[in-house]
mmCIF file of N, CA and C in Angstrom:
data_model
loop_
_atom_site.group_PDB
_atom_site.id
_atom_site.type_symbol
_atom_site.label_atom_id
_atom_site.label_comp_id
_atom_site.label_asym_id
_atom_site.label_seq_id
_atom_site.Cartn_x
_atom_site.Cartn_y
_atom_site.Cartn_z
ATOM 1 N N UNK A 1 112.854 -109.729 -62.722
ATOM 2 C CA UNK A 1 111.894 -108.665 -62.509
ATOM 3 C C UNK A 1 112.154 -107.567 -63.528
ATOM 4 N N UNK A 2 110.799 -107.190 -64.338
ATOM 5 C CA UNK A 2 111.459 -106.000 -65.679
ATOM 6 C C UNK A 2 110.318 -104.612 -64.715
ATOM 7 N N UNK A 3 111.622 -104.068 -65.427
ATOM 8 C CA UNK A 3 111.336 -102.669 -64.299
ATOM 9 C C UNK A 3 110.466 -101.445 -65.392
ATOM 10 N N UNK A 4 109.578 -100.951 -65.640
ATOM 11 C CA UNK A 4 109.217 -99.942 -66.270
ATOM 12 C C UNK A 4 110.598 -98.632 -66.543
ATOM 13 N N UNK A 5 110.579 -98.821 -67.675
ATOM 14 C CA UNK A 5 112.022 -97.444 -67.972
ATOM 15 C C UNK A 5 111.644 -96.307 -67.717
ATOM 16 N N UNK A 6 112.675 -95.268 -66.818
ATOM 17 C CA UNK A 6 112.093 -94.179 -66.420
ATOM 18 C C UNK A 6 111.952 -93.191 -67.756
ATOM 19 N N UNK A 7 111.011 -92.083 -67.506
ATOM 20 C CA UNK A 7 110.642 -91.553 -68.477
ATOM 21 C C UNK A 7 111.714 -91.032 -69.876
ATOM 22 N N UNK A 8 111.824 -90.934 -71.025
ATOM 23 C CA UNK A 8 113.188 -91.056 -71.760
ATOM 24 C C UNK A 8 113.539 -89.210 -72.293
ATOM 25 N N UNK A 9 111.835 -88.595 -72.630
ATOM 26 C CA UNK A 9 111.974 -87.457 -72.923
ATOM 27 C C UNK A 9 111.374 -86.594 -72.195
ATOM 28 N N UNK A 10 111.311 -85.134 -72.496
ATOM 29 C CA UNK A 10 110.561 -84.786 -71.855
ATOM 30 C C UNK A 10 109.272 -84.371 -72.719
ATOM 31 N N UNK A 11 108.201 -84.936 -73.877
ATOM 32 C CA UNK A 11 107.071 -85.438 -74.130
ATOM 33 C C UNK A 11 106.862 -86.437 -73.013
ATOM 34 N N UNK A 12 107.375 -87.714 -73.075
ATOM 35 C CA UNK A 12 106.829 -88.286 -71.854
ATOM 36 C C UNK A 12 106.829 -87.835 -70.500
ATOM 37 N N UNK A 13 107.395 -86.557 -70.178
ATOM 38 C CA UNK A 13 107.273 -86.058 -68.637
ATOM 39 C C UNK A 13 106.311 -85.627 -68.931
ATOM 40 N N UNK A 14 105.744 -84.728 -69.866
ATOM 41 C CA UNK A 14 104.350 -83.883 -70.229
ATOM 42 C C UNK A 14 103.447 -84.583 -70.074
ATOM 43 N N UNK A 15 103.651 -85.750 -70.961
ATOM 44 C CA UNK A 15 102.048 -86.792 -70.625
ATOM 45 C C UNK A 15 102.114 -87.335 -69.191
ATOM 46 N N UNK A 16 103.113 -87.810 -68.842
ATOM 47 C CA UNK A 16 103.295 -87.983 -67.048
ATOM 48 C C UNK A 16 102.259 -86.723 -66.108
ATOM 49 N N UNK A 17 102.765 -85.822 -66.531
ATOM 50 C CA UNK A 17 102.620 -84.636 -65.641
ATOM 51 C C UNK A 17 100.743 -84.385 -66.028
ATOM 52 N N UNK A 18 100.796 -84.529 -67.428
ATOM 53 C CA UNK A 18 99.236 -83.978 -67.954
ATOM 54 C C UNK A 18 97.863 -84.872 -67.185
ATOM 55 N N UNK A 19 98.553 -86.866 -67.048
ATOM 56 C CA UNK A 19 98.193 -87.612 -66.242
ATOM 57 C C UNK A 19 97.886 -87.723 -64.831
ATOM 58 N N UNK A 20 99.023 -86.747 -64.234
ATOM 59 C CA UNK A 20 98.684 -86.523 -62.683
ATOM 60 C C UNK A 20 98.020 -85.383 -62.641
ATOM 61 N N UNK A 21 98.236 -84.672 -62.759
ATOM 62 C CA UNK A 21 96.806 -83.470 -62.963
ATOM 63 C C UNK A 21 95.431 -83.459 -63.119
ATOM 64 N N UNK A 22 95.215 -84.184 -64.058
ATOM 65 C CA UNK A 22 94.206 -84.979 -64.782
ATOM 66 C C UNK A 22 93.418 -85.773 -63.459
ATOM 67 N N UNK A 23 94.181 -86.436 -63.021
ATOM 68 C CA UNK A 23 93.980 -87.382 -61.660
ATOM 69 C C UNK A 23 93.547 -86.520 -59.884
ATOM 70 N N UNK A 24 94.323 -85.354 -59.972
ATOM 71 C CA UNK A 24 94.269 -84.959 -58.943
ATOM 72 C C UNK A 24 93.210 -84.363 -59.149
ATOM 73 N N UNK A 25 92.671 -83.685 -60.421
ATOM 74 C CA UNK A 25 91.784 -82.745 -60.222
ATOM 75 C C UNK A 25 90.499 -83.008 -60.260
ATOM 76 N N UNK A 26 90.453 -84.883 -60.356
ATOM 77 C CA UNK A 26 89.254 -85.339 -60.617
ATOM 78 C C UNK A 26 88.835 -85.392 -58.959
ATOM 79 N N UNK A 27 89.898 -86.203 -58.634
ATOM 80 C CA UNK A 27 90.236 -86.647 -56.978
ATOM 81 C C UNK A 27 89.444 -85.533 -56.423
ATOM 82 N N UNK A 28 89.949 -84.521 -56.659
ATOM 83 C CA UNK A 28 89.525 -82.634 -55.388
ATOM 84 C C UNK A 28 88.160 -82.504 -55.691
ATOM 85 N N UNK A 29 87.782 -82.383 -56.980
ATOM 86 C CA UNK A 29 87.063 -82.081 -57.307
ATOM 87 C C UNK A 29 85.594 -82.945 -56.898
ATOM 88 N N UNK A 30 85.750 -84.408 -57.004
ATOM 89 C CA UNK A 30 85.037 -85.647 -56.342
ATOM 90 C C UNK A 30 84.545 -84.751 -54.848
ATOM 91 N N UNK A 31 85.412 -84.802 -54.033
ATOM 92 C CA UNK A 31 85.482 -84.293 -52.736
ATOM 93 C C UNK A 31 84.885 -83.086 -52.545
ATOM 94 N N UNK A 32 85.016 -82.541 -53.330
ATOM 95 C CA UNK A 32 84.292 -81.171 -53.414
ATOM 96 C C UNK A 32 82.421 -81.225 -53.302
ATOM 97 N N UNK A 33 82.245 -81.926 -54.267
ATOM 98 C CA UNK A 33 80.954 -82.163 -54.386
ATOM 99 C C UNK A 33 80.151 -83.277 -53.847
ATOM 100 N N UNK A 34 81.148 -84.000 -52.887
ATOM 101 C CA UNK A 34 80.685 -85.086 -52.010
ATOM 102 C C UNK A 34 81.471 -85.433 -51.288
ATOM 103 N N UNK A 35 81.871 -85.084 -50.054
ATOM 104 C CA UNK A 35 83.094 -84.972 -49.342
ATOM 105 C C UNK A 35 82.657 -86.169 -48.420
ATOM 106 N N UNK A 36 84.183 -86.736 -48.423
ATOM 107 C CA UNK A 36 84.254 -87.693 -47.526
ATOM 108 C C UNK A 36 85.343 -87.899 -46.564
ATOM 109 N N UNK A 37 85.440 -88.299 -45.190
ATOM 110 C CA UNK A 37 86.424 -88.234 -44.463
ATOM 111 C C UNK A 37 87.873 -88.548 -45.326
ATOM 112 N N UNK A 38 88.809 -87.600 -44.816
ATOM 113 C CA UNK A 38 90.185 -87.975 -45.661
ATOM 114 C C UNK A 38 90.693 -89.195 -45.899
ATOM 115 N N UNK A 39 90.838 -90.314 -44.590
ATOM 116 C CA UNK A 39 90.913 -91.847 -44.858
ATOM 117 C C UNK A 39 90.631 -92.359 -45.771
ATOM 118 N N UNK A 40 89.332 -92.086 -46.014
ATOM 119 C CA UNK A 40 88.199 -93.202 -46.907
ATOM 120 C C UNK A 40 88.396 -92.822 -48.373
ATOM 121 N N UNK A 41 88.775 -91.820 -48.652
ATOM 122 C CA UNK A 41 88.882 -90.823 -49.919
ATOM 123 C C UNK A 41 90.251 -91.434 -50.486
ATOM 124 N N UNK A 42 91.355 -91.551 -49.647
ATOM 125 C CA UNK A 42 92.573 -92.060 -49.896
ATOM 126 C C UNK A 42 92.277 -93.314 -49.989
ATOM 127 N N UNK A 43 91.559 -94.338 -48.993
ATOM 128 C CA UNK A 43 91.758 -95.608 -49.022
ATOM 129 C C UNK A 43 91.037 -95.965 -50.924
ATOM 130 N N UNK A 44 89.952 -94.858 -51.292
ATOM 131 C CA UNK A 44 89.252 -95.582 -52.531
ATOM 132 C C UNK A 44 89.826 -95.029 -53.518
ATOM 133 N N UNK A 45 90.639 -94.452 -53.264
ATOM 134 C CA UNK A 45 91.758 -94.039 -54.866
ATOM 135 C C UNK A 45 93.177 -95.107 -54.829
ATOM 136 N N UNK A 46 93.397 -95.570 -53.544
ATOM 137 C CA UNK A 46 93.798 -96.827 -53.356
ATOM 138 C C UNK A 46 93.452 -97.833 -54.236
ATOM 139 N N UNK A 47 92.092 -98.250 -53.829
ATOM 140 C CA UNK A 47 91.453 -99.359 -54.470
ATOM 141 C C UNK A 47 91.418 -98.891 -55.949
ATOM 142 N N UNK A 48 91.546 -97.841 -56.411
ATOM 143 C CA UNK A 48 91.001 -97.396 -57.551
ATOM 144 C C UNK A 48 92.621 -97.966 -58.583
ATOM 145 N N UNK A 49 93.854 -97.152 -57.747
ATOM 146 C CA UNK A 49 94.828 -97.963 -58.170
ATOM 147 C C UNK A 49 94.981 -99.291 -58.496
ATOM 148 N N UNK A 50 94.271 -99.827 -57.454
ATOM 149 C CA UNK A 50 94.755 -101.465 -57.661
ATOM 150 C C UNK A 50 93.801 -101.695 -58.611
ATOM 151 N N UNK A 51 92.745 -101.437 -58.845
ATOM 152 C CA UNK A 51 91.603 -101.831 -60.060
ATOM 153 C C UNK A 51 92.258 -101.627 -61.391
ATOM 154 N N UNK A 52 93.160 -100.078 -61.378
ATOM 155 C CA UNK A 52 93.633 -99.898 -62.899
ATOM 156 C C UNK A 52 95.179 -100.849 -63.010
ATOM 157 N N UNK A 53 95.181 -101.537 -61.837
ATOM 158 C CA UNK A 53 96.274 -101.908 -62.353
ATOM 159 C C UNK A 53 96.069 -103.832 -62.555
ATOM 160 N N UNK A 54 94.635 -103.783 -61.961
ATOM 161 C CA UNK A 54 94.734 -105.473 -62.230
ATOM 162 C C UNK A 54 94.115 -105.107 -64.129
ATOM 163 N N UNK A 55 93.175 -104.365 -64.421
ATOM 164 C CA UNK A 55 93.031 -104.128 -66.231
ATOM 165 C C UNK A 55 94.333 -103.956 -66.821
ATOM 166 N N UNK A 56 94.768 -102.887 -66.315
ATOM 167 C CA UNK A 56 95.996 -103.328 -67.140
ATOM 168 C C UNK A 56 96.904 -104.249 -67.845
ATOM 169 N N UNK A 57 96.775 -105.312 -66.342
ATOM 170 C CA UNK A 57 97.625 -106.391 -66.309
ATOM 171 C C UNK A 57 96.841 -107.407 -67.520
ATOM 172 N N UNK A 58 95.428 -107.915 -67.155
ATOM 173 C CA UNK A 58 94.804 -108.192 -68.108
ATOM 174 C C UNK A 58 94.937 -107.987 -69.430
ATOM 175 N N UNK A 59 95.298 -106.437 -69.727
ATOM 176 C CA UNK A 59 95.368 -106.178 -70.953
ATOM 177 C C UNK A 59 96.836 -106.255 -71.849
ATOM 178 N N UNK A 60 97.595 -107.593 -71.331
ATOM 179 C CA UNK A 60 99.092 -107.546 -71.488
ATOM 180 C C UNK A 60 98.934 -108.996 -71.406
ATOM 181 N N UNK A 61 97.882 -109.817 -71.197
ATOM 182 C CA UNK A 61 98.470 -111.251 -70.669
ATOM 183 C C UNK A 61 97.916 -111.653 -72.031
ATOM 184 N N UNK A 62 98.337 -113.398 -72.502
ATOM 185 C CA UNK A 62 97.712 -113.998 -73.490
ATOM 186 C C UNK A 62 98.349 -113.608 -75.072
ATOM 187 N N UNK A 63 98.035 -114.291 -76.018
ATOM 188 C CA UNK A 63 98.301 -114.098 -77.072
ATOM 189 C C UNK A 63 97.774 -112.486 -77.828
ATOM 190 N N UNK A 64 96.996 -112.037 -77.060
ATOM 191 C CA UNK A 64 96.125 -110.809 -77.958
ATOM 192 C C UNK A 64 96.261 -109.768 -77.214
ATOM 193 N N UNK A 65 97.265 -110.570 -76.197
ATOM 194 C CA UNK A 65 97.397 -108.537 -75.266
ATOM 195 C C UNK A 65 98.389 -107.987 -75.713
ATOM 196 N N UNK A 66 98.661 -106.746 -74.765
ATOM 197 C CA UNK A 66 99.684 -105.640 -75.571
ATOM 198 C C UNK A 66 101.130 -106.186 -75.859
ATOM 199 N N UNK A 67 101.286 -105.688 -76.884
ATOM 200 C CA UNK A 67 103.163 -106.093 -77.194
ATOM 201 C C UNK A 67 104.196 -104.942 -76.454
ATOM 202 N N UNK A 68 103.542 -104.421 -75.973
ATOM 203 C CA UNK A 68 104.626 -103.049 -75.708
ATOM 204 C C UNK A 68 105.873 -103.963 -74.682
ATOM 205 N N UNK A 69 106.196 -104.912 -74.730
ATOM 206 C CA UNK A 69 107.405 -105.599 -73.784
ATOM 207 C C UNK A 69 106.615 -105.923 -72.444
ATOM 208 N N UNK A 70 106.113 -105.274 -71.608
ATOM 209 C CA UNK A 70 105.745 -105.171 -70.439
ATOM 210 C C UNK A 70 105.482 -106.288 -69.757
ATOM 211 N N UNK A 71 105.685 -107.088 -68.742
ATOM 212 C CA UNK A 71 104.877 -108.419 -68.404
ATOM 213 C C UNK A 71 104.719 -108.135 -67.144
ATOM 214 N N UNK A 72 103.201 -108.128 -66.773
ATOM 215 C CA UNK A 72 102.719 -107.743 -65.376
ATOM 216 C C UNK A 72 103.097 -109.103 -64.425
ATOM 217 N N UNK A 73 103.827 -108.269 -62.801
ATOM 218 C CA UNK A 73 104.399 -109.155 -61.870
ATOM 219 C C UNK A 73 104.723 -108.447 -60.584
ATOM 220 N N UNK A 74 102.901 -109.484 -60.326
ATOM 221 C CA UNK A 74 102.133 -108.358 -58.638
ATOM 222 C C UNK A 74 103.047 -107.691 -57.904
ATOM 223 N N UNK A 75 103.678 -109.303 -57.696
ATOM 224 C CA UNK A 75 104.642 -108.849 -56.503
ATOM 225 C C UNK A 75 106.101 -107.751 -56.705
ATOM 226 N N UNK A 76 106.214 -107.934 -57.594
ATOM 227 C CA UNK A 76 107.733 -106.632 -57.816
ATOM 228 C C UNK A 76 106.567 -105.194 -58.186
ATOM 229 N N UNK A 77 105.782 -105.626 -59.269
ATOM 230 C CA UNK A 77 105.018 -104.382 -59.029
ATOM 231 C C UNK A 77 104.741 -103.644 -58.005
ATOM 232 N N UNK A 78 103.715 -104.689 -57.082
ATOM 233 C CA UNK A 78 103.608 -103.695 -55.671
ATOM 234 C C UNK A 78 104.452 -103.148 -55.174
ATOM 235 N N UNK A 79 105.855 -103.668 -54.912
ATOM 236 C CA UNK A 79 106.754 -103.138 -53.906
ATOM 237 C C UNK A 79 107.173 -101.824 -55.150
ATOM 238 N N UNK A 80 106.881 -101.690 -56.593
ATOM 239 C CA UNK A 80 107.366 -99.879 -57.535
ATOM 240 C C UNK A 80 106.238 -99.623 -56.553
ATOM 241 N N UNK A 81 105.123 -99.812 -56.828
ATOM 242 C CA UNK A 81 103.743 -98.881 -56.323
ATOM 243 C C UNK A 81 104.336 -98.374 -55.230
ATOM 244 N N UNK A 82 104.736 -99.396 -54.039
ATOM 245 C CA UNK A 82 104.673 -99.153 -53.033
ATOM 246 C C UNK A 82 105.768 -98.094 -52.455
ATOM 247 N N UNK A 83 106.905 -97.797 -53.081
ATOM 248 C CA UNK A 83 108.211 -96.973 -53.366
ATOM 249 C C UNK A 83 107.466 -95.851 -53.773
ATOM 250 N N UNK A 84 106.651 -95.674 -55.106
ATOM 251 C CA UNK A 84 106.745 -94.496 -55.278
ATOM 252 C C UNK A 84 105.411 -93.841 -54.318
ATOM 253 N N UNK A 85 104.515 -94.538 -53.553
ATOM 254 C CA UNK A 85 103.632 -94.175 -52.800
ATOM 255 C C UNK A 85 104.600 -93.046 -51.647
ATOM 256 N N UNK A 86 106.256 -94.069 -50.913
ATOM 257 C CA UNK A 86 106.507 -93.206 -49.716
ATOM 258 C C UNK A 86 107.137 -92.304 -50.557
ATOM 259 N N UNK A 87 107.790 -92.221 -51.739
ATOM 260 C CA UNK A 87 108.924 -91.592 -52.777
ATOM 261 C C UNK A 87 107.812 -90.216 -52.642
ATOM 262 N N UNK A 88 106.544 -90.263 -52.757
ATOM 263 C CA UNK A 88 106.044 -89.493 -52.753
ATOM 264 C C UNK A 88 105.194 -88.725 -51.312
ATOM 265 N N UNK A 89 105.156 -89.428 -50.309
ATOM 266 C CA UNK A 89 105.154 -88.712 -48.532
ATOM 267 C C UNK A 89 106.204 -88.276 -48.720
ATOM 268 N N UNK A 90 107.552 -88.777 -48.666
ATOM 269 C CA UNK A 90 108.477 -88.109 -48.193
ATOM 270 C C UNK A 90 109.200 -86.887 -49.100
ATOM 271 N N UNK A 91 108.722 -86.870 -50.411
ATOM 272 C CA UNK A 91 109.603 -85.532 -51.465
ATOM 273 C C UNK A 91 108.858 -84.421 -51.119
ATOM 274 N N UNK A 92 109.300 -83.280 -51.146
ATOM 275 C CA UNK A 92 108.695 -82.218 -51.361
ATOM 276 C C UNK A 92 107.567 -82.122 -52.380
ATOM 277 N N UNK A 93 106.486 -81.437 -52.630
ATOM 278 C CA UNK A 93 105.567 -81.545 -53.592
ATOM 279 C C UNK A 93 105.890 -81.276 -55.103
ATOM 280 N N UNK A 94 105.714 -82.312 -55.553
ATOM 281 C CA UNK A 94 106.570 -82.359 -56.880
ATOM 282 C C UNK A 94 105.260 -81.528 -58.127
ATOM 283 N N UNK A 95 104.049 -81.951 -57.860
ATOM 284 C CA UNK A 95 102.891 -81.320 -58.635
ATOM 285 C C UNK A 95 102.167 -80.228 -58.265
ATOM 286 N N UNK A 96 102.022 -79.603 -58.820
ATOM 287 C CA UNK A 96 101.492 -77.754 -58.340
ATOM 288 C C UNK A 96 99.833 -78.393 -57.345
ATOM 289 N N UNK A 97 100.088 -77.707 -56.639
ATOM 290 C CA UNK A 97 98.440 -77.717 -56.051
ATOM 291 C C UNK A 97 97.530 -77.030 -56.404
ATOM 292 N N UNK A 98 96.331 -77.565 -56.924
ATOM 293 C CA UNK A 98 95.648 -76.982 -57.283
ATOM 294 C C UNK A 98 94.513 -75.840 -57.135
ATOM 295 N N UNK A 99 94.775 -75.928 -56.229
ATOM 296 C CA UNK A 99 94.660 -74.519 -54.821
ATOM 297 C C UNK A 99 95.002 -73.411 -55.480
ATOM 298 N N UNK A 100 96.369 -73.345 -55.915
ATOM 299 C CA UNK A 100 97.077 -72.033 -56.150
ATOM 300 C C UNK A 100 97.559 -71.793 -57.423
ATOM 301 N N UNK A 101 97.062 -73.217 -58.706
ATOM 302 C CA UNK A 101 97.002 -72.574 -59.859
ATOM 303 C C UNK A 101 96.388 -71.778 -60.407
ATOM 304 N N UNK A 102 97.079 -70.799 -61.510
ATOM 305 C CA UNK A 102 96.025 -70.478 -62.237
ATOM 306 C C UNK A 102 94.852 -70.434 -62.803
ATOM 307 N N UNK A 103 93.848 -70.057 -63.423
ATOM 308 C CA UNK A 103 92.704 -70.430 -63.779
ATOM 309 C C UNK A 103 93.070 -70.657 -65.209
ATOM 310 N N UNK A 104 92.614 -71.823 -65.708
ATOM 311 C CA UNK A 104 93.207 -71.614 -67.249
ATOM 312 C C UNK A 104 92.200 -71.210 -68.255
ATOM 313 N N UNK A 105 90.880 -70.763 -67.722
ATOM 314 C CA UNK A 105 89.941 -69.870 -68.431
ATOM 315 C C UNK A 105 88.966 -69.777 -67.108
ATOM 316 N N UNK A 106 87.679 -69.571 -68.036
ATOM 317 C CA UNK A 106 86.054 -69.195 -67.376
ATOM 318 C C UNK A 106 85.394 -69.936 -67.980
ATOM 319 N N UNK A 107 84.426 -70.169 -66.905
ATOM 320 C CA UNK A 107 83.204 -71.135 -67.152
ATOM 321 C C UNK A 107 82.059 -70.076 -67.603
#
């Protein structure tokens, strides 16, 4: 089982961090302008996960996919997903909420 290396610098925490942001604020923002019970909202960013992660995988298999080392493998995968899903119920909030950031300009 090859494990994704945890992040090495901190450029890659930035793009990490610039990525979840990026994500959450699409997420709130979705909801905002078409709100849907909390379940259903979670269950389709769920699905949304598993969608970016079966392309991915796709985009790594065969002679013409990515070289970056990586070789997609559901089952050890799911159980990272599934780690950092409770890694993340159970930590304290590791990403600012976007509630109480700053404004980073005007519309």
């Amino acid at each position: 089982m090859q494990r994704e290396a945890a992040p090495c610098c901190a450029e890659e925490e930035r793009r990490l961090a610039k990525l979840e942001q990026a994500l959450l604020r699409t997420f709130w923002q979705s909801l905002g302008n078409d709100p849907l019970p909390p379940m259903a909202a979670l269950e389709a960013a769920a699905r949304v996960v598993g969608t970016l992660y079966a392309q991915v995988a796709r985009a790594h298999e065969g002679p013409n996919g990515c070289r970056c080392g990586w070789e997609p493998d559901a089952d050890s995968d799911l159980i990272v997903l599934e780690a950092n899903l409770a890694a993340a119920l159970l930590a304290p909030e590791r990403v600012p909420d976007l509630a109480r950031m700053p404004a980073a300009g005007r519309a």
